[in-house]
Tab-separated table of C-alpha atoms in Angstrom:
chain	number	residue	atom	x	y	z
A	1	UNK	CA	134.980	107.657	95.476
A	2	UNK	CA	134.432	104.034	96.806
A	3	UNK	CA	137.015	102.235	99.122
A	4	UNK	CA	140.127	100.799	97.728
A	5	UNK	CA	140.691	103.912	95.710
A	6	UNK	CA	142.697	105.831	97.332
A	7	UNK	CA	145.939	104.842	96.135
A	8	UNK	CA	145.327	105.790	92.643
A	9	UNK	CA	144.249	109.121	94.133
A	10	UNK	CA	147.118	109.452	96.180
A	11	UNK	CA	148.024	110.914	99.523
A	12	UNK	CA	147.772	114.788	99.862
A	13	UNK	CA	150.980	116.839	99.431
A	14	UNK	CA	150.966	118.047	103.171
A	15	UNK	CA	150.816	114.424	104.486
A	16	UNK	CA	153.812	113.130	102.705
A	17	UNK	CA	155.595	115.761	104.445
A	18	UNK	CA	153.985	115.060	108.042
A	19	UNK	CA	155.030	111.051	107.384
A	20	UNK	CA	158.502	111.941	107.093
A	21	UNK	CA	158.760	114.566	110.400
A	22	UNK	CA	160.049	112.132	112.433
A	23	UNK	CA	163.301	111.138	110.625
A	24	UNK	CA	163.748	114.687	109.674
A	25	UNK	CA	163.111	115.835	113.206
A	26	UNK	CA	165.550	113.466	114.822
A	27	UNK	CA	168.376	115.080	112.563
A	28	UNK	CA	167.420	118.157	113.218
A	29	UNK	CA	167.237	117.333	116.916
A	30	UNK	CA	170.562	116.632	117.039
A	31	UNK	CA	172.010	119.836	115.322
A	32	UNK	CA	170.115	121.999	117.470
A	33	UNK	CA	171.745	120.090	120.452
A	34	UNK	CA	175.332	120.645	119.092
A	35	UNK	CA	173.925	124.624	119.422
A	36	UNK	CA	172.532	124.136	122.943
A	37	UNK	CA	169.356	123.553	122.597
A	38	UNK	CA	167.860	122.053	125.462
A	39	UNK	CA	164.915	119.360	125.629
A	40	UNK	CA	162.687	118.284	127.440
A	41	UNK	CA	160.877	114.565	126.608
A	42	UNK	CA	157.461	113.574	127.659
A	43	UNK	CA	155.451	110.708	127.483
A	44	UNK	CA	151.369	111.709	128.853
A	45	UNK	CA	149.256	114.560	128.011
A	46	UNK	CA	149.206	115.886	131.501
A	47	UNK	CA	152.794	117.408	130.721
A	48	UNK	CA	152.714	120.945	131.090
A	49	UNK	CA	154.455	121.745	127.561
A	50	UNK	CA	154.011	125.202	128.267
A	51	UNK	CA	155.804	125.451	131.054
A	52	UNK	CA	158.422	123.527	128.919
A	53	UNK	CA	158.376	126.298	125.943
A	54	UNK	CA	158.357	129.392	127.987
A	55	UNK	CA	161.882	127.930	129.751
A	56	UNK	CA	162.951	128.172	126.117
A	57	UNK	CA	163.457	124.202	125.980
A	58	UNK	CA	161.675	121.932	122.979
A	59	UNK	CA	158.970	119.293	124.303
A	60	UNK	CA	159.171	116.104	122.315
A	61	UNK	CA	157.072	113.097	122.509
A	62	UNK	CA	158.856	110.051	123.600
A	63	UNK	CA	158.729	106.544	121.688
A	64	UNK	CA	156.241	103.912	123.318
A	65	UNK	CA	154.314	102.659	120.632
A	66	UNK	CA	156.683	99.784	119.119
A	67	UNK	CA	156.729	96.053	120.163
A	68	UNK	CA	160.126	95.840	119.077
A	69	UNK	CA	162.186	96.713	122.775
A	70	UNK	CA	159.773	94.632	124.524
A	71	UNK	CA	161.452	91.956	124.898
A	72	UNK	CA	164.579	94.156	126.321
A	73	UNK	CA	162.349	95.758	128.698
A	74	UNK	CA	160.878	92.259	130.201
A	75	UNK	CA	164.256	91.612	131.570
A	76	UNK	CA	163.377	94.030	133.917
A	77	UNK	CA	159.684	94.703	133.879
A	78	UNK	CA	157.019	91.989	134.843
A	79	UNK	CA	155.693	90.644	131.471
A	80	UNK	CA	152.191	91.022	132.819
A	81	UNK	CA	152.767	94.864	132.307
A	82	UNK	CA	150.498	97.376	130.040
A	83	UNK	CA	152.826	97.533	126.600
A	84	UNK	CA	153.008	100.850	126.561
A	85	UNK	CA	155.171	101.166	129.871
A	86	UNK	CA	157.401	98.036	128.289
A	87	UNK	CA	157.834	99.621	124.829
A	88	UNK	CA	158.922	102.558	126.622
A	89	UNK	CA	161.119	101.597	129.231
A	90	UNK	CA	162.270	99.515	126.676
A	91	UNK	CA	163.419	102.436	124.427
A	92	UNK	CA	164.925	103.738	126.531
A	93	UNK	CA	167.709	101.050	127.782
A	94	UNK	CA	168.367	99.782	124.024
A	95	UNK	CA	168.654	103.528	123.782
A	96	UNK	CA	166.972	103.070	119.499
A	97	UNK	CA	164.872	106.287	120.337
A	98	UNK	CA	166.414	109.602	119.145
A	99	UNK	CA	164.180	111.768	121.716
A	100	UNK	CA	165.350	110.230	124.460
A	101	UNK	CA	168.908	109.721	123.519
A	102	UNK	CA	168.998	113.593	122.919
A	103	UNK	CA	166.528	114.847	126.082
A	104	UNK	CA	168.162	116.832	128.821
A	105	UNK	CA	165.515	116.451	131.290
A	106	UNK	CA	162.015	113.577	131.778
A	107	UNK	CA	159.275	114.907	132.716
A	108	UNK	CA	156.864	112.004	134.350
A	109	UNK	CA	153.826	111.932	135.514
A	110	UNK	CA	151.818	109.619	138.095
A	111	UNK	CA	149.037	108.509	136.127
A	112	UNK	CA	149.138	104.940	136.829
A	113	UNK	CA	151.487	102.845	139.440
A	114	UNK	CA	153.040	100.959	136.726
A	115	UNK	CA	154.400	103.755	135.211
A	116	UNK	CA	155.358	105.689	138.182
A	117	UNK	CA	157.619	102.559	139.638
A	118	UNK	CA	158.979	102.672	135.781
A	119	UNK	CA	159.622	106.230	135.925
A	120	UNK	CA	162.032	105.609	138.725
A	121	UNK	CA	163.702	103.454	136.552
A	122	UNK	CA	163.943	105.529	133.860
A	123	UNK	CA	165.845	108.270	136.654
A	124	UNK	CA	168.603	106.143	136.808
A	125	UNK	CA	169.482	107.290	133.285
A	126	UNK	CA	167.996	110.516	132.855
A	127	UNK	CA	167.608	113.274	134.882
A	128	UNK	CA	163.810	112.717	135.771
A	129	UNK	CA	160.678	115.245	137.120
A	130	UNK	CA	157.956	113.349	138.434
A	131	UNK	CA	154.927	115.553	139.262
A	132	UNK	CA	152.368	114.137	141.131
A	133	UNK	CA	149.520	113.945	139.769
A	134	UNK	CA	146.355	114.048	141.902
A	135	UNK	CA	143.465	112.160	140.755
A	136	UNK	CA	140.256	113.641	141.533
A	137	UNK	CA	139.271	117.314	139.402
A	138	UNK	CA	137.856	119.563	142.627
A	139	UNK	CA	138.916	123.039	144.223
A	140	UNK	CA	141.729	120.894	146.913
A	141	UNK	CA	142.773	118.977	143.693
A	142	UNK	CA	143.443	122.476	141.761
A	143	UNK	CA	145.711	123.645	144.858
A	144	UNK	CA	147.177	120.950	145.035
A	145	UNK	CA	148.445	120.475	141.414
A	146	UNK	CA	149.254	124.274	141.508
A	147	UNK	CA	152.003	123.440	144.015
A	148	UNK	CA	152.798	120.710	141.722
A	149	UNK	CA	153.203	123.145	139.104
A	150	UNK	CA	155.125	125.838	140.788
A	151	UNK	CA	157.622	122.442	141.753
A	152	UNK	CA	157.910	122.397	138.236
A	153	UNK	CA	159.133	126.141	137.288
A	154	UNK	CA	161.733	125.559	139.954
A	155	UNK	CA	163.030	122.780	138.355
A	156	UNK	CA	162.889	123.650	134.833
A	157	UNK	CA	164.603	127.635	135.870
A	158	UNK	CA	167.162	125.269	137.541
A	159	UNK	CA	168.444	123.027	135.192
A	160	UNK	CA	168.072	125.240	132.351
A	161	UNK	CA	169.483	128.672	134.231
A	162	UNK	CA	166.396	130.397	133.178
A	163	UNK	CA	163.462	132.635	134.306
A	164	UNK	CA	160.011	131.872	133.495
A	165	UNK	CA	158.267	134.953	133.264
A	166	UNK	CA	154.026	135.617	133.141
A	167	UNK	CA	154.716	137.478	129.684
A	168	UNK	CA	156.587	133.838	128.971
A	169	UNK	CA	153.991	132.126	130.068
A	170	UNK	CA	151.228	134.126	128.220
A	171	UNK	CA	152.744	133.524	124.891
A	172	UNK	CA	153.516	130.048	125.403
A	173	UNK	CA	149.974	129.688	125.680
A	174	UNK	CA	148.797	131.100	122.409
A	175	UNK	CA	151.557	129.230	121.088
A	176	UNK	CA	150.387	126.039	122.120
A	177	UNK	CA	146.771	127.007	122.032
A	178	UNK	CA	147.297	127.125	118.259
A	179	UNK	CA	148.649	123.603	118.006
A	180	UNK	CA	145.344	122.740	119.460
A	181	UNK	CA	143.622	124.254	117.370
A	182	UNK	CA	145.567	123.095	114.307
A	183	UNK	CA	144.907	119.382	115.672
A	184	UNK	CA	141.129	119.917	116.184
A	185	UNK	CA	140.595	121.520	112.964
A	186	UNK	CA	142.315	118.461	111.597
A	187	UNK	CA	140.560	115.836	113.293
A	188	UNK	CA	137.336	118.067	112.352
A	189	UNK	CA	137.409	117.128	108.871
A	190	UNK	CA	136.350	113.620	109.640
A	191	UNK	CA	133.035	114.891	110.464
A	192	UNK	CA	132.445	115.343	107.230
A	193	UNK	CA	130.939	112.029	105.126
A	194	UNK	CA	132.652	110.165	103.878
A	195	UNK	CA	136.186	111.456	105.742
A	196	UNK	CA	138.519	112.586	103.609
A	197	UNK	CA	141.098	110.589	105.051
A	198	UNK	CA	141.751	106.948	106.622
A	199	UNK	CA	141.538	106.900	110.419
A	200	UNK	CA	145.047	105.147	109.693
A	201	UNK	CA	146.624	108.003	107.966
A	202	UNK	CA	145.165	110.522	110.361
A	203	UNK	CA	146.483	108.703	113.124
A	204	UNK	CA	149.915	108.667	111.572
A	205	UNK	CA	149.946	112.124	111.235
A	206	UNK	CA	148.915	112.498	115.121
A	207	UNK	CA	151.427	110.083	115.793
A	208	UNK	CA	154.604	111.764	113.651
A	209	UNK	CA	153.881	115.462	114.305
A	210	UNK	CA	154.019	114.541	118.258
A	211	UNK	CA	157.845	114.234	117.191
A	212	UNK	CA	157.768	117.910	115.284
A	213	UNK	CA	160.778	120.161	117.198
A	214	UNK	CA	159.568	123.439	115.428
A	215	UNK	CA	155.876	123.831	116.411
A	216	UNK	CA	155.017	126.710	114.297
A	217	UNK	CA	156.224	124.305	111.195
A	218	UNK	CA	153.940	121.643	112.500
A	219	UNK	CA	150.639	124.076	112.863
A	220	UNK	CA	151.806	125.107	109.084
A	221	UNK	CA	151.979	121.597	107.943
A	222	UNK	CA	148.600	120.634	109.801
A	223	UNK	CA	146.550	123.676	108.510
A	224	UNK	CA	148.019	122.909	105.120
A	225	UNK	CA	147.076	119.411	105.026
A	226	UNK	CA	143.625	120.306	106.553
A	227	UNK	CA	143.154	122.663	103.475
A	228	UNK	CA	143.835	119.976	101.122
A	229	UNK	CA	141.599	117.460	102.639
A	230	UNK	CA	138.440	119.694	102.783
A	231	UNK	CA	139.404	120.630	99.186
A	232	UNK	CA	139.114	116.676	98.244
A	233	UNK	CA	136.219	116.092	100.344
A	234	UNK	CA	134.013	119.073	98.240
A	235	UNK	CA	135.654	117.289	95.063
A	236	UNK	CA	134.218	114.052	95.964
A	237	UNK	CA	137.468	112.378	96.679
A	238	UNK	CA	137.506	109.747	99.966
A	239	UNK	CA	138.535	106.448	100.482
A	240	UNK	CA	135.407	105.607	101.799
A	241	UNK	CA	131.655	105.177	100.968
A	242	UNK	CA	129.261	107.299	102.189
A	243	UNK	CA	127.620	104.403	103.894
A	244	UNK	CA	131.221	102.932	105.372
A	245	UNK	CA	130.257	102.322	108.828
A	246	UNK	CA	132.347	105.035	111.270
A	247	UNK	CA	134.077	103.882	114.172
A	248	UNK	CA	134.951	106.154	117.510
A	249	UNK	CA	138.044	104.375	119.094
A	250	UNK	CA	138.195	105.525	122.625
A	251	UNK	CA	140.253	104.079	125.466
A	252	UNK	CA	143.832	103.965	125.569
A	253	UNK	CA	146.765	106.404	123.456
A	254	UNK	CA	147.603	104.638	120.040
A	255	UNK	CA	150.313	105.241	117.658
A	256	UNK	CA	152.253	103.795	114.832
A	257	UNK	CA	153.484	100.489	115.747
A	258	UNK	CA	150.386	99.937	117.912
A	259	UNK	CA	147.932	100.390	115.867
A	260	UNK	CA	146.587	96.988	114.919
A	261	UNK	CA	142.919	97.719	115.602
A	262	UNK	CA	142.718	100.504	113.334
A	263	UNK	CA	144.627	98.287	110.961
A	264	UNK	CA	141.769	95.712	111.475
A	265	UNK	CA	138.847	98.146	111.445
A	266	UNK	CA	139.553	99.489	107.923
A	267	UNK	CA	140.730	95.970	106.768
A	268	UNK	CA	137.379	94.824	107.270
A	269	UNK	CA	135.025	97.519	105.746
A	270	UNK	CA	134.665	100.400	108.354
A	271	UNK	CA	136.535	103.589	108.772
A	272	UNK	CA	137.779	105.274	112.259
A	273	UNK	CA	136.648	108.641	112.342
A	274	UNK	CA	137.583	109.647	115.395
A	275	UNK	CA	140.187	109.202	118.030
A	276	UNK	CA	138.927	110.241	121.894
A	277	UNK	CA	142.245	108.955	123.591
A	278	UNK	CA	145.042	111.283	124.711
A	279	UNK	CA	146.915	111.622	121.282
A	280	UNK	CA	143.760	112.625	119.517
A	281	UNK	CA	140.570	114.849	120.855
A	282	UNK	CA	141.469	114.733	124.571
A	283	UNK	CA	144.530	116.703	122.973
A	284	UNK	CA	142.707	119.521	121.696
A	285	UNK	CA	141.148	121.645	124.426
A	286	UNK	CA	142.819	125.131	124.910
A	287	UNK	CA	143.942	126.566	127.847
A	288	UNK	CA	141.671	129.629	128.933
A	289	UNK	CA	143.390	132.279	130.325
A	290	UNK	CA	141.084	134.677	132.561
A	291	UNK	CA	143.544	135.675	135.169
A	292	UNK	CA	147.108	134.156	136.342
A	293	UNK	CA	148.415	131.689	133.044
A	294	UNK	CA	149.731	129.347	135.311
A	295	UNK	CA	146.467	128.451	137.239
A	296	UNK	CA	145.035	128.822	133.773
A	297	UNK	CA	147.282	126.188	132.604
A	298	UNK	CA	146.583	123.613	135.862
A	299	UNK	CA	143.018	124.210	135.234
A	300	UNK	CA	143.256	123.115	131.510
A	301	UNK	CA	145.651	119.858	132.452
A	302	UNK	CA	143.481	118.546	135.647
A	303	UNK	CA	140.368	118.671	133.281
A	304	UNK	CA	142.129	116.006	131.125
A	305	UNK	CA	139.326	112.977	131.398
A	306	UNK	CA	141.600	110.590	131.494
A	307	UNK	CA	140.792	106.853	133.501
A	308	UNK	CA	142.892	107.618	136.536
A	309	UNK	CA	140.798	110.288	137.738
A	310	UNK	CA	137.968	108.951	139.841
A	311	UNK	CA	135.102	109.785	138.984
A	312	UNK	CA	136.138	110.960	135.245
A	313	UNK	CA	132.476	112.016	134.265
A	314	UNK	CA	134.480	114.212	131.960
A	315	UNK	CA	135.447	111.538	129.216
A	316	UNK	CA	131.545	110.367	129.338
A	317	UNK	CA	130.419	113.735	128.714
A	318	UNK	CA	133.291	114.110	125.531
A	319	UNK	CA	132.038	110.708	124.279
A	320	UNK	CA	128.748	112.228	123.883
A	321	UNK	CA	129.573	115.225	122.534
A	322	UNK	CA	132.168	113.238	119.541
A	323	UNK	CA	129.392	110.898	119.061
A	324	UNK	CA	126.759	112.874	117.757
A	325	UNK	CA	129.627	115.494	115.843
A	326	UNK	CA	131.148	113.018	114.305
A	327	UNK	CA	128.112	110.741	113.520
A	328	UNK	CA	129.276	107.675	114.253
A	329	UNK	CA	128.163	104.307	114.125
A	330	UNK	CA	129.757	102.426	116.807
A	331	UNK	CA	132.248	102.645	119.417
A	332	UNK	CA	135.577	100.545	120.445
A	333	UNK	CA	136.769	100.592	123.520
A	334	UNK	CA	140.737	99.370	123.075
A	335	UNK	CA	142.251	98.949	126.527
A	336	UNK	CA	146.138	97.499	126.678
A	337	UNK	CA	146.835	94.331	128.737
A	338	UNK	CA	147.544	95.220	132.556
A	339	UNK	CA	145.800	98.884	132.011
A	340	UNK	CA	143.619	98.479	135.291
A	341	UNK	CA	141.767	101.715	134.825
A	342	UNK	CA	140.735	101.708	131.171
A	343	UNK	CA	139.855	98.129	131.822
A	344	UNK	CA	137.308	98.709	134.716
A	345	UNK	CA	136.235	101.885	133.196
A	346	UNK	CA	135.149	100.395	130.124
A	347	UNK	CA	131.661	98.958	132.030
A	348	UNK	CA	130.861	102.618	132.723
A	349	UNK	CA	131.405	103.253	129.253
A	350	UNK	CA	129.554	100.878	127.533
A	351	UNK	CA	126.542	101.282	130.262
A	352	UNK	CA	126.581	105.019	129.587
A	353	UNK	CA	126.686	105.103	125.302
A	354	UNK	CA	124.149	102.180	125.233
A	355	UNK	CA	121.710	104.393	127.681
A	356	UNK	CA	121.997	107.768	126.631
A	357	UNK	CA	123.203	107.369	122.676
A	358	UNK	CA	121.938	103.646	121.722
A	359	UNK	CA	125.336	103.007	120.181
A	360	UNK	CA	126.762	99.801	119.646
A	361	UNK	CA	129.602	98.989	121.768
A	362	UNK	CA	132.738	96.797	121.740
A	363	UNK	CA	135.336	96.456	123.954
A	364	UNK	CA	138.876	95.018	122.860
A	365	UNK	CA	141.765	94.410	125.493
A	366	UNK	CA	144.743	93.206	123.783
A	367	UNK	CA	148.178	94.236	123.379
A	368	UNK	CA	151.352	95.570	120.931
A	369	UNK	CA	151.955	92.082	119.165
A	370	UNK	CA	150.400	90.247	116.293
A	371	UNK	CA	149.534	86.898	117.783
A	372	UNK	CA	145.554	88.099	118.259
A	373	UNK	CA	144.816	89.450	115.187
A	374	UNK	CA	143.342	86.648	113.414
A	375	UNK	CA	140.790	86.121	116.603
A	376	UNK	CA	140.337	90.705	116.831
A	377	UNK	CA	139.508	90.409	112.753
A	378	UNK	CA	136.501	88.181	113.610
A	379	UNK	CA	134.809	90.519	116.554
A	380	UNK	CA	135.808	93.357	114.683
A	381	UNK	CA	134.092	91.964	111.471
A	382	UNK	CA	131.161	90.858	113.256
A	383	UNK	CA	130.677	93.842	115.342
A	384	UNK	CA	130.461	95.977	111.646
A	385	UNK	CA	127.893	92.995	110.699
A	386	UNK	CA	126.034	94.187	113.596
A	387	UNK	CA	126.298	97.583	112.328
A	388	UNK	CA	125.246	96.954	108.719
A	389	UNK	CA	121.827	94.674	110.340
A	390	UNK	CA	121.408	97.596	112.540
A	391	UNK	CA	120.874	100.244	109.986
A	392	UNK	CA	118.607	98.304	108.216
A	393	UNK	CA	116.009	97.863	111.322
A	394	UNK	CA	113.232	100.230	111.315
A	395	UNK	CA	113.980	102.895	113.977
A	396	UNK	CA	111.278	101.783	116.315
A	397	UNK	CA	112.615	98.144	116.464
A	398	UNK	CA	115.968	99.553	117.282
A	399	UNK	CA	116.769	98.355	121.405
């Protein structure tokens, strides 16, 4: 099936569930609330969410992909901010995100110093946990984040008059393990060629099952709409050519609202097939339980290759691994305005794919509005151009 088809196709049955979770979620949010349910919001992947499940509390994602409270947030935050840290702050003080409105307790993380100082903020209206995160994955840095951990039961048996137990622990873990393996099985399908789906309708699924209360309903929902997609893809139904050039967007967390470069990448003849930031394949590695779950569980969240651990040979090591599974063609690197270590990262990056896997490369730093996209459209068309000359070289001329 050749691009521009897919609407008379149509979108699988699972997915026009998945797009509606979030409304549906926020409802439901609030009746479970009137029955004293408590929750627990998070914005980064290096929250524990099993700690959060076995104090019998629900984990939601927290809104930060939207340029809409921006402008509330710059009243307070410099404008030279990353966007992310702005459309979240800014969320939260025009209080237009359900999650929030409805979480008993934050749990933060110090990933970056922007968000940290914004995190104490954000305690002035929220009861706030900030674990601090070390930034270096050896033995001391294990230890370390252990204590971190352990900081964390505390606090979580405290304000929720709870005890977190190893058997609680233990099946939190499977619980969440299957998520992950929901998510990857998901994002596996995109291996095939041509995907079955958009990179923009996969990422809206990421995006709206982040906001899913009822995580056994969200692994149903995933596996179902993973069923349906391989079943199109062995029928011959894609929205993409065979030859559509396929796109690995690494670099920094995208969701709906922010998600202009995906936008632009499929706008102008190419298809992202894969997503290596935190809401996509840095998501899916399980925790491995060999011992005692909660070092298990530290392990599996200090691995996390994110660009605020120095070195991060990790996310280097993942690139290489997505680009030869998911045979891609080239590689953006999107990195928000004011996101210091994605930004100086991205030289180690590009060095390292054009070395070891002879991939093209592009870098884009921009932010949540509109007011680049005309200028994007152009580097992102020629940089498919560049693609398209590429694969018509004769290996041996290739640099």
């Amino acid at each position: 099936m050749l691009a521009g088809e897919t609407a008379a196709a149509g979108k699988a049955a699972a997915y026009e569930e998945i797009s509606t979770l979030r409304e549906r979620n926020a409802l439901a949010l609030k009746e479970a609330k009137e029955s004293g349910l408590k929750v627990v919001g998070t914005y980064c992947l290096y929250s524990p969410t099993e700690l959060i499940v076995a104090a019998g509390a629900v984990p939601v994602s927290l809104c930060g992909t939207s340029q809409n409270p921006i402008a509330a947030a710059e009243k307070v935050l410099p404008r030279s901010l990353c966007p992310l840290i702005k459309s979240s702050y800014g969320f939260a003080i025009t209080d237009t995100c359900p999650f929030f409105h409805f979480s008993d307790l934050l749990l933060a993380e110090t990933t970056c110093d922007g968000k940290k100082k914004m995190y104490e903020l954000l305690g002035e209206l929220k009861p706030l946990h900030l674990m601090q995160l070390p930034q270096i994955q050896d033995e001391a840095a294990l230890d370390y984040w252990m204590v971190e951990l352990k900081r964390l039961v505390a606090r979580l048996q405290e304000e929720f008059g709870v005890e977190i137990t190893a058997e609680g622990l233990t099946s939190a873990i499977n619980l969440v393990n299957e998520e992950r393996r929901s998510l990857k099985a998901l994002q596996d399908v995109c291996k095939l060629k041509p995907a079955p789906i958009s990179g923009s309708d996969l990422l809206a699924v990421l995006h709206n099952r982040g906001f899913c209360i009822d995580k056994r309903q969200a692994i149903e929902l995933l596996d179902r709409l993973t069923a349906e997609l391989v079943e199109r893809a062995e029928s011959g139904v894609s929205p993409f050519h065979e030859r559509t050039p396929r796109v690995l967007l690494t670099g920094v967390p995208v969701g709906l609202g922010s998600d202009k470069v995906v936008r632009l990448v499929e706008e102008s003849g190419g298809c992202v097939v894969c997503f290596e930031s935190c809401g996509g394949y840095k998501k899916v590695d399980p925790v491995e339980v060999t011992g005692d779950p909660l070092r298990a569980i530290a392990e599996k969240y200090l691995r996390i290759p994110c660009s605020c651990m120095s070195p991060n040979q990790g996310r280097l090591q993942l690139l290489d691994t997505l680009v030869r599974e998911f045979q891609v063609d080239g590689v953006i690197d999107l990195t928000w305005q004011g996101c210091h270590t994605y930004n100086v990262e991205s030289y180690q990056v590009k060095t390292h794919l054009q070395r070891e896997d002879q991939i093209p490369f592009l870098q884009i730093e921009t932010d949540y509005s509109e007011s680049d996209t005309e200028q994007l459209k152009v580097r992102i068309e020629a940089f498919l151009e560049m693609i398209g000359r590429r694969r018509k070289m004769p290996e041996n001329a290739m640099p």
